């Protein structure tokens, strides 16, 4: 089957994950992204190009080209875990929809083998890229980072109009379970007012029932050093558990969404 030979560029595979979708999952991380979020925990994902990164004092090649067939063979190895837990395959990045044909064909291969599919994405791509994967997608975990286009651009490099438009189109399509996720970043979007604005928008989307608040962390900081790049959020501390609970209550105050911390 020709689609099994579709090629894509990845930089990591994480197995036995209990995040980024239901059950136990295998997460395939794609190279390339259209955003440059200041807090990004996978800076090695941003460039599509294959890179070198210093890891624990040694040079490591980041990025490799694979086929759908190679990937689905690896994903299938954990089928018993998916079957028992309701898990499956999640595509992440970077932004996997920057490689729409590879994402579509990998999801197609998974569905033909009875494997649940999920996508972690911020939807800042042409809608045709999203439309290509929807027939094979069970859960869309969509990042909505801010409702203010200027502040969104200041912290991510791009405005948010396309993402919000695509979120509404995906919701109206009714083709997938759409879950809104918010990375909670101090100095960017961690006020009650900012989170409530996102919650109101999410609550207006047809069929959306869940919102996840993902607390900022600094686990990717060493990667910036390895890439020879400055980490722009070095002075920013993660939100406290108490603050996250306050934001969760704020979501319930303005919406009917099921809100959880983490995801």
mmCIF file with all atom_site columns, N, CA and C in Angstrom, residues 123-173:
data_model
loop_
_atom_site.group_PDB
_atom_site.id
_atom_site.type_symbol
_atom_site.label_atom_id
_atom_site.label_alt_id
_atom_site.label_comp_id
_atom_site.label_asym_id
_atom_site.label_entity_id
_atom_site.label_seq_id
_atom_site.pdbx_PDB_ins_code
_atom_site.Cartn_x
_atom_site.Cartn_y
_atom_site.Cartn_z
_atom_site.occupancy
_atom_site.B_iso_or_equiv
_atom_site.pdbx_formal_charge
_atom_site.auth_seq_id
_atom_site.auth_comp_id
_atom_site.auth_asym_id
_atom_site.auth_atom_id
_atom_site.pdbx_PDB_model_num
ATOM 1   N N  . UNK A 1 123 ? -3.214  24.084 16.021 1.00 0.00 ? 123 UNK A N  1
ATOM 2   C CA . UNK A 1 123 ? -4.123  24.415 14.909 1.00 0.00 ? 123 UNK A CA 1
ATOM 3   C C  . UNK A 1 123 ? -3.740  25.681 14.156 1.00 0.00 ? 123 UNK A C  1
ATOM 4   N N  . UNK A 1 124 ? -2.472  26.095 14.227 1.00 0.00 ? 124 UNK A N  1
ATOM 5   C CA . UNK A 1 124 ? -2.061  27.288 13.515 1.00 0.00 ? 124 UNK A CA 1
ATOM 6   C C  . UNK A 1 124 ? -1.571  27.003 12.118 1.00 0.00 ? 124 UNK A C  1
ATOM 7   N N  . UNK A 1 125 ? -2.329  26.220 11.376 1.00 0.00 ? 125 UNK A N  1
ATOM 8   C CA . UNK A 1 125 ? -1.963  25.790 10.023 1.00 0.00 ? 125 UNK A CA 1
ATOM 9   C C  . UNK A 1 125 ? -3.182  25.962 9.123  1.00 0.00 ? 125 UNK A C  1
ATOM 10  N N  . UNK A 1 126 ? -3.026  25.897 7.801  1.00 0.00 ? 126 UNK A N  1
ATOM 11  C CA . UNK A 1 126 ? -4.199  25.950 6.933  1.00 0.00 ? 126 UNK A CA 1
ATOM 12  C C  . UNK A 1 126 ? -5.216  24.858 7.302  1.00 0.00 ? 126 UNK A C  1
ATOM 13  N N  . UNK A 1 127 ? -6.498  25.195 7.222  1.00 0.00 ? 127 UNK A N  1
ATOM 14  C CA . UNK A 1 127 ? -7.512  24.233 7.665  1.00 0.00 ? 127 UNK A CA 1
ATOM 15  C C  . UNK A 1 127 ? -7.470  22.945 6.853  1.00 0.00 ? 127 UNK A C  1
ATOM 16  N N  . UNK A 1 128 ? -7.001  23.015 5.611  1.00 0.00 ? 128 UNK A N  1
ATOM 17  C CA . UNK A 1 128 ? -6.923  21.797 4.796  1.00 0.00 ? 128 UNK A CA 1
ATOM 18  C C  . UNK A 1 128 ? -5.997  20.765 5.447  1.00 0.00 ? 128 UNK A C  1
ATOM 19  N N  . UNK A 1 129 ? -4.980  21.222 6.182  1.00 0.00 ? 129 UNK A N  1
ATOM 20  C CA . UNK A 1 129 ? -4.095  20.290 6.888  1.00 0.00 ? 129 UNK A CA 1
ATOM 21  C C  . UNK A 1 129 ? -4.839  19.551 7.985  1.00 0.00 ? 129 UNK A C  1
ATOM 22  N N  . UNK A 1 130 ? -5.718  20.281 8.676  1.00 0.00 ? 130 UNK A N  1
ATOM 23  C CA . UNK A 1 130 ? -6.520  19.681 9.745  1.00 0.00 ? 130 UNK A CA 1
ATOM 24  C C  . UNK A 1 130 ? -7.566  18.743 9.142  1.00 0.00 ? 130 UNK A C  1
ATOM 25  N N  . UNK A 1 131 ? -8.229  19.228 8.106  1.00 0.00 ? 131 UNK A N  1
ATOM 26  C CA . UNK A 1 131 ? -9.293  18.461 7.451  1.00 0.00 ? 131 UNK A CA 1
ATOM 27  C C  . UNK A 1 131 ? -8.800  17.092 6.989  1.00 0.00 ? 131 UNK A C  1
ATOM 28  N N  . UNK A 1 132 ? -7.529  17.020 6.604  1.00 0.00 ? 132 UNK A N  1
ATOM 29  C CA . UNK A 1 132 ? -6.958  15.766 6.088  1.00 0.00 ? 132 UNK A CA 1
ATOM 30  C C  . UNK A 1 132 ? -6.931  14.676 7.151  1.00 0.00 ? 132 UNK A C  1
ATOM 31  N N  . UNK A 1 133 ? -6.728  15.050 8.430  1.00 0.00 ? 133 UNK A N  1
ATOM 32  C CA . UNK A 1 133 ? -6.590  14.028 9.478  1.00 0.00 ? 133 UNK A CA 1
ATOM 33  C C  . UNK A 1 133 ? -7.895  13.720 10.201 1.00 0.00 ? 133 UNK A C  1
ATOM 34  N N  . UNK A 1 134 ? -8.895  14.593 10.094 1.00 0.00 ? 134 UNK A N  1
ATOM 35  C CA . UNK A 1 134 ? -10.119 14.418 10.886 1.00 0.00 ? 134 UNK A CA 1
ATOM 36  C C  . UNK A 1 134 ? -10.815 13.067 10.681 1.00 0.00 ? 134 UNK A C  1
ATOM 37  N N  . UNK A 1 135 ? -10.842 12.505 9.454  1.00 0.00 ? 135 UNK A N  1
ATOM 38  C CA . UNK A 1 135 ? -11.520 11.208 9.300  1.00 0.00 ? 135 UNK A CA 1
ATOM 39  C C  . UNK A 1 135 ? -10.872 10.076 10.094 1.00 0.00 ? 135 UNK A C  1
ATOM 40  N N  . UNK A 1 136 ? -9.622  10.266 10.511 1.00 0.00 ? 136 UNK A N  1
ATOM 41  C CA . UNK A 1 136 ? -8.884  9.205  11.203 1.00 0.00 ? 136 UNK A CA 1
ATOM 42  C C  . UNK A 1 136 ? -8.574  9.576  12.654 1.00 0.00 ? 136 UNK A C  1
ATOM 43  N N  . UNK A 1 137 ? -9.210  10.620 13.169 1.00 0.00 ? 137 UNK A N  1
ATOM 44  C CA . UNK A 1 137 ? -8.831  11.173 14.470 1.00 0.00 ? 137 UNK A CA 1
ATOM 45  C C  . UNK A 1 137 ? -9.934  10.979 15.506 1.00 0.00 ? 137 UNK A C  1
ATOM 46  N N  . UNK A 1 138 ? -9.564  10.362 16.637 1.00 0.00 ? 138 UNK A N  1
ATOM 47  C CA . UNK A 1 138 ? -10.529 10.176 17.726 1.00 0.00 ? 138 UNK A CA 1
ATOM 48  C C  . UNK A 1 138 ? -10.587 11.377 18.666 1.00 0.00 ? 138 UNK A C  1
ATOM 49  N N  . UNK A 1 139 ? -9.425  11.926 19.035 1.00 0.00 ? 139 UNK A N  1
ATOM 50  C CA . UNK A 1 139 ? -9.384  13.033 19.994 1.00 0.00 ? 139 UNK A CA 1
ATOM 51  C C  . UNK A 1 139 ? -8.408  14.096 19.524 1.00 0.00 ? 139 UNK A C  1
ATOM 52  N N  . UNK A 1 140 ? -8.888  15.333 19.491 1.00 0.00 ? 140 UNK A N  1
ATOM 53  C CA . UNK A 1 140 ? -8.041  16.479 19.148 1.00 0.00 ? 140 UNK A CA 1
ATOM 54  C C  . UNK A 1 140 ? -7.791  17.269 20.427 1.00 0.00 ? 140 UNK A C  1
ATOM 55  N N  . UNK A 1 141 ? -6.554  17.256 20.920 1.00 0.00 ? 141 UNK A N  1
ATOM 56  C CA . UNK A 1 141 ? -6.149  18.030 22.081 1.00 0.00 ? 141 UNK A CA 1
ATOM 57  C C  . UNK A 1 141 ? -5.586  19.348 21.555 1.00 0.00 ? 141 UNK A C  1
ATOM 58  N N  . UNK A 1 142 ? -6.421  20.386 21.548 1.00 0.00 ? 142 UNK A N  1
ATOM 59  C CA . UNK A 1 142 ? -6.058  21.634 20.886 1.00 0.00 ? 142 UNK A CA 1
ATOM 60  C C  . UNK A 1 142 ? -5.649  22.705 21.898 1.00 0.00 ? 142 UNK A C  1
ATOM 61  N N  . UNK A 1 143 ? -4.451  23.225 21.732 1.00 0.00 ? 143 UNK A N  1
ATOM 62  C CA . UNK A 1 143 ? -3.976  24.322 22.566 1.00 0.00 ? 143 UNK A CA 1
ATOM 63  C C  . UNK A 1 143 ? -4.663  25.626 22.183 1.00 0.00 ? 143 UNK A C  1
ATOM 64  N N  . UNK A 1 144 ? -5.233  26.283 23.184 1.00 0.00 ? 144 UNK A N  1
ATOM 65  C CA . UNK A 1 144 ? -5.647  27.682 23.051 1.00 0.00 ? 144 UNK A CA 1
ATOM 66  C C  . UNK A 1 144 ? -4.876  28.426 24.120 1.00 0.00 ? 144 UNK A C  1
ATOM 67  N N  . UNK A 1 145 ? -3.965  29.288 23.703 1.00 0.00 ? 145 UNK A N  1
ATOM 68  C CA . UNK A 1 145 ? -3.013  29.866 24.652 1.00 0.00 ? 145 UNK A CA 1
ATOM 69  C C  . UNK A 1 145 ? -3.448  31.229 25.187 1.00 0.00 ? 145 UNK A C  1
ATOM 70  N N  . UNK A 1 146 ? -4.182  31.999 24.382 1.00 0.00 ? 146 UNK A N  1
ATOM 71  C CA . UNK A 1 146 ? -4.593  33.335 24.796 1.00 0.00 ? 146 UNK A CA 1
ATOM 72  C C  . UNK A 1 146 ? -5.662  33.830 23.838 1.00 0.00 ? 146 UNK A C  1
ATOM 73  N N  . UNK A 1 147 ? -6.534  34.727 24.337 1.00 0.00 ? 147 UNK A N  1
ATOM 74  C CA . UNK A 1 147 ? -7.557  35.297 23.467 1.00 0.00 ? 147 UNK A CA 1
ATOM 75  C C  . UNK A 1 147 ? -7.132  36.637 22.877 1.00 0.00 ? 147 UNK A C  1
ATOM 76  N N  . UNK A 1 148 ? -6.073  37.239 23.410 1.00 0.00 ? 148 UNK A N  1
ATOM 77  C CA . UNK A 1 148 ? -5.612  38.535 22.925 1.00 0.00 ? 148 UNK A CA 1
ATOM 78  C C  . UNK A 1 148 ? -4.569  38.329 21.829 1.00 0.00 ? 148 UNK A C  1
ATOM 79  N N  . UNK A 1 149 ? -4.843  38.784 20.600 1.00 0.00 ? 149 UNK A N  1
ATOM 80  C CA . UNK A 1 149 ? -3.923  38.485 19.491 1.00 0.00 ? 149 UNK A CA 1
ATOM 81  C C  . UNK A 1 149 ? -2.548  39.133 19.655 1.00 0.00 ? 149 UNK A C  1
ATOM 82  N N  . UNK A 1 150 ? -2.500  40.334 20.233 1.00 0.00 ? 150 UNK A N  1
ATOM 83  C CA . UNK A 1 150 ? -1.199  40.999 20.397 1.00 0.00 ? 150 UNK A CA 1
ATOM 84  C C  . UNK A 1 150 ? -0.323  40.278 21.415 1.00 0.00 ? 150 UNK A C  1
ATOM 85  N N  . UNK A 1 151 ? -0.918  39.916 22.546 1.00 0.00 ? 151 UNK A N  1
ATOM 86  C CA . UNK A 1 151 ? -0.128  39.229 23.563 1.00 0.00 ? 151 UNK A CA 1
ATOM 87  C C  . UNK A 1 151 ? 0.278   37.838 23.076 1.00 0.00 ? 151 UNK A C  1
ATOM 88  N N  . UNK A 1 152 ? -0.609  37.184 22.330 1.00 0.00 ? 152 UNK A N  1
ATOM 89  C CA . UNK A 1 152 ? -0.290  35.885 21.745 1.00 0.00 ? 152 UNK A CA 1
ATOM 90  C C  . UNK A 1 152 ? 0.939   36.007 20.844 1.00 0.00 ? 152 UNK A C  1
ATOM 91  N N  . UNK A 1 153 ? 0.960   37.034 20.012 1.00 0.00 ? 153 UNK A N  1
ATOM 92  C CA . UNK A 1 153 ? 2.091   37.222 19.099 1.00 0.00 ? 153 UNK A CA 1
ATOM 93  C C  . UNK A 1 153 ? 3.369   37.540 19.854 1.00 0.00 ? 153 UNK A C  1
ATOM 94  N N  . UNK A 1 154 ? 3.265   38.324 20.916 1.00 0.00 ? 154 UNK A N  1
ATOM 95  C CA . UNK A 1 154 ? 4.444   38.702 21.698 1.00 0.00 ? 154 UNK A CA 1
ATOM 96  C C  . UNK A 1 154 ? 5.139   37.482 22.281 1.00 0.00 ? 154 UNK A C  1
ATOM 97  N N  . UNK A 1 155 ? 4.367   36.495 22.744 1.00 0.00 ? 155 UNK A N  1
ATOM 98  C CA . UNK A 1 155 ? 4.942   35.346 23.441 1.00 0.00 ? 155 UNK A CA 1
ATOM 99  C C  . UNK A 1 155 ? 5.154   34.122 22.549 1.00 0.00 ? 155 UNK A C  1
ATOM 100 N N  . UNK A 1 156 ? 4.502   34.073 21.377 1.00 0.00 ? 156 UNK A N  1
ATOM 101 C CA . UNK A 1 156 ? 4.614   32.886 20.523 1.00 0.00 ? 156 UNK A CA 1
ATOM 102 C C  . UNK A 1 156 ? 5.165   33.174 19.134 1.00 0.00 ? 156 UNK A C  1
ATOM 103 N N  . UNK A 1 157 ? 5.200   34.446 18.752 1.00 0.00 ? 157 UNK A N  1
ATOM 104 C CA . UNK A 1 157 ? 5.685   34.805 17.428 1.00 0.00 ? 157 UNK A CA 1
ATOM 105 C C  . UNK A 1 157 ? 4.603   34.964 16.387 1.00 0.00 ? 157 UNK A C  1
ATOM 106 N N  . UNK A 1 158 ? 3.374   34.531 16.690 1.00 0.00 ? 158 UNK A N  1
ATOM 107 C CA . UNK A 1 158 ? 2.267   34.654 15.744 1.00 0.00 ? 158 UNK A CA 1
ATOM 108 C C  . UNK A 1 158 ? 0.987   35.034 16.475 1.00 0.00 ? 158 UNK A C  1
ATOM 109 N N  . UNK A 1 159 ? 0.109   35.693 15.741 1.00 0.00 ? 159 UNK A N  1
ATOM 110 C CA . UNK A 1 159 ? -1.198  36.035 16.280 1.00 0.00 ? 159 UNK A CA 1
ATOM 111 C C  . UNK A 1 159 ? -2.082  34.788 16.353 1.00 0.00 ? 159 UNK A C  1
ATOM 112 N N  . UNK A 1 160 ? -3.270  34.932 16.937 1.00 0.00 ? 160 UNK A N  1
ATOM 113 C CA . UNK A 1 160 ? -4.086  33.747 17.227 1.00 0.00 ? 160 UNK A CA 1
ATOM 114 C C  . UNK A 1 160 ? -5.346  33.611 16.381 1.00 0.00 ? 160 UNK A C  1
ATOM 115 N N  . UNK A 1 161 ? -5.592  34.520 15.437 1.00 0.00 ? 161 UNK A N  1
ATOM 116 C CA . UNK A 1 161 ? -6.869  34.490 14.716 1.00 0.00 ? 161 UNK A CA 1
ATOM 117 C C  . UNK A 1 161 ? -7.101  33.172 13.974 1.00 0.00 ? 161 UNK A C  1
ATOM 118 N N  . UNK A 1 162 ? -6.061  32.669 13.288 1.00 0.00 ? 162 UNK A N  1
ATOM 119 C CA . UNK A 1 162 ? -6.210  31.428 12.527 1.00 0.00 ? 162 UNK A CA 1
ATOM 120 C C  . UNK A 1 162 ? -6.528  30.257 13.457 1.00 0.00 ? 162 UNK A C  1
ATOM 121 N N  . UNK A 1 163 ? -5.882  30.202 14.608 1.00 0.00 ? 163 UNK A N  1
ATOM 122 C CA . UNK A 1 163 ? -6.109  29.096 15.542 1.00 0.00 ? 163 UNK A CA 1
ATOM 123 C C  . UNK A 1 163 ? -7.533  29.097 16.074 1.00 0.00 ? 163 UNK A C  1
ATOM 124 N N  . UNK A 1 164 ? -8.033  30.284 16.427 1.00 0.00 ? 164 UNK A N  1
ATOM 125 C CA . UNK A 1 164 ? -9.395  30.373 16.952 1.00 0.00 ? 164 UNK A CA 1
ATOM 126 C C  . UNK A 1 164 ? -10.418 30.024 15.864 1.00 0.00 ? 164 UNK A C  1
ATOM 127 N N  . UNK A 1 165 ? -10.154 30.482 14.650 1.00 0.00 ? 165 UNK A N  1
ATOM 128 C CA . UNK A 1 165 ? -11.039 30.147 13.527 1.00 0.00 ? 165 UNK A CA 1
ATOM 129 C C  . UNK A 1 165 ? -11.048 28.638 13.283 1.00 0.00 ? 165 UNK A C  1
ATOM 130 N N  . UNK A 1 166 ? -9.875  28.019 13.319 1.00 0.00 ? 166 UNK A N  1
ATOM 131 C CA . UNK A 1 166 ? -9.796  26.577 13.096 1.00 0.00 ? 166 UNK A CA 1
ATOM 132 C C  . UNK A 1 166 ? -10.454 25.797 14.234 1.00 0.00 ? 166 UNK A C  1
ATOM 133 N N  . UNK A 1 167 ? -10.333 26.287 15.454 1.00 0.00 ? 167 UNK A N  1
ATOM 134 C CA . UNK A 1 167 ? -10.994 25.619 16.585 1.00 0.00 ? 167 UNK A CA 1
ATOM 135 C C  . UNK A 1 167 ? -12.499 25.561 16.347 1.00 0.00 ? 167 UNK A C  1
ATOM 136 N N  . UNK A 1 168 ? -13.069 26.672 15.884 1.00 0.00 ? 168 UNK A N  1
ATOM 137 C CA . UNK A 1 168 ? -14.517 26.682 15.628 1.00 0.00 ? 168 UNK A CA 1
ATOM 138 C C  . UNK A 1 168 ? -14.872 25.744 14.476 1.00 0.00 ? 168 UNK A C  1
ATOM 139 N N  . UNK A 1 169 ? -14.046 25.705 13.440 1.00 0.00 ? 169 UNK A N  1
ATOM 140 C CA . UNK A 1 169 ? -14.324 24.818 12.300 1.00 0.00 ? 169 UNK A CA 1
ATOM 141 C C  . UNK A 1 169 ? -14.271 23.349 12.720 1.00 0.00 ? 169 UNK A C  1
ATOM 142 N N  . UNK A 1 170 ? -13.279 22.998 13.524 1.00 0.00 ? 170 UNK A N  1
ATOM 143 C CA . UNK A 1 170 ? -13.172 21.612 13.988 1.00 0.00 ? 170 UNK A CA 1
ATOM 144 C C  . UNK A 1 170 ? -14.398 21.249 14.835 1.00 0.00 ? 170 UNK A C  1
ATOM 145 N N  . UNK A 1 171 ? -14.781 22.156 15.733 1.00 0.00 ? 171 UNK A N  1
ATOM 146 C CA . UNK A 1 171 ? -15.949 21.892 16.583 1.00 0.00 ? 171 UNK A CA 1
ATOM 147 C C  . UNK A 1 171 ? -17.211 21.728 15.740 1.00 0.00 ? 171 UNK A C  1
ATOM 148 N N  . UNK A 1 172 ? -17.397 22.604 14.768 1.00 0.00 ? 172 UNK A N  1
ATOM 149 C CA . UNK A 1 172 ? -18.595 22.539 13.923 1.00 0.00 ? 172 UNK A CA 1
ATOM 150 C C  . UNK A 1 172 ? -18.616 21.292 13.052 1.00 0.00 ? 172 UNK A C  1
ATOM 151 N N  . UNK A 1 173 ? -17.438 20.756 12.736 1.00 0.00 ? 173 UNK A N  1
ATOM 152 C CA . UNK A 1 173 ? -17.381 19.551 11.890 1.00 0.00 ? 173 UNK A CA 1
ATOM 153 C C  . UNK A 1 173 ? -17.974 18.339 12.609 1.00 0.00 ? 173 UNK A C  1
#
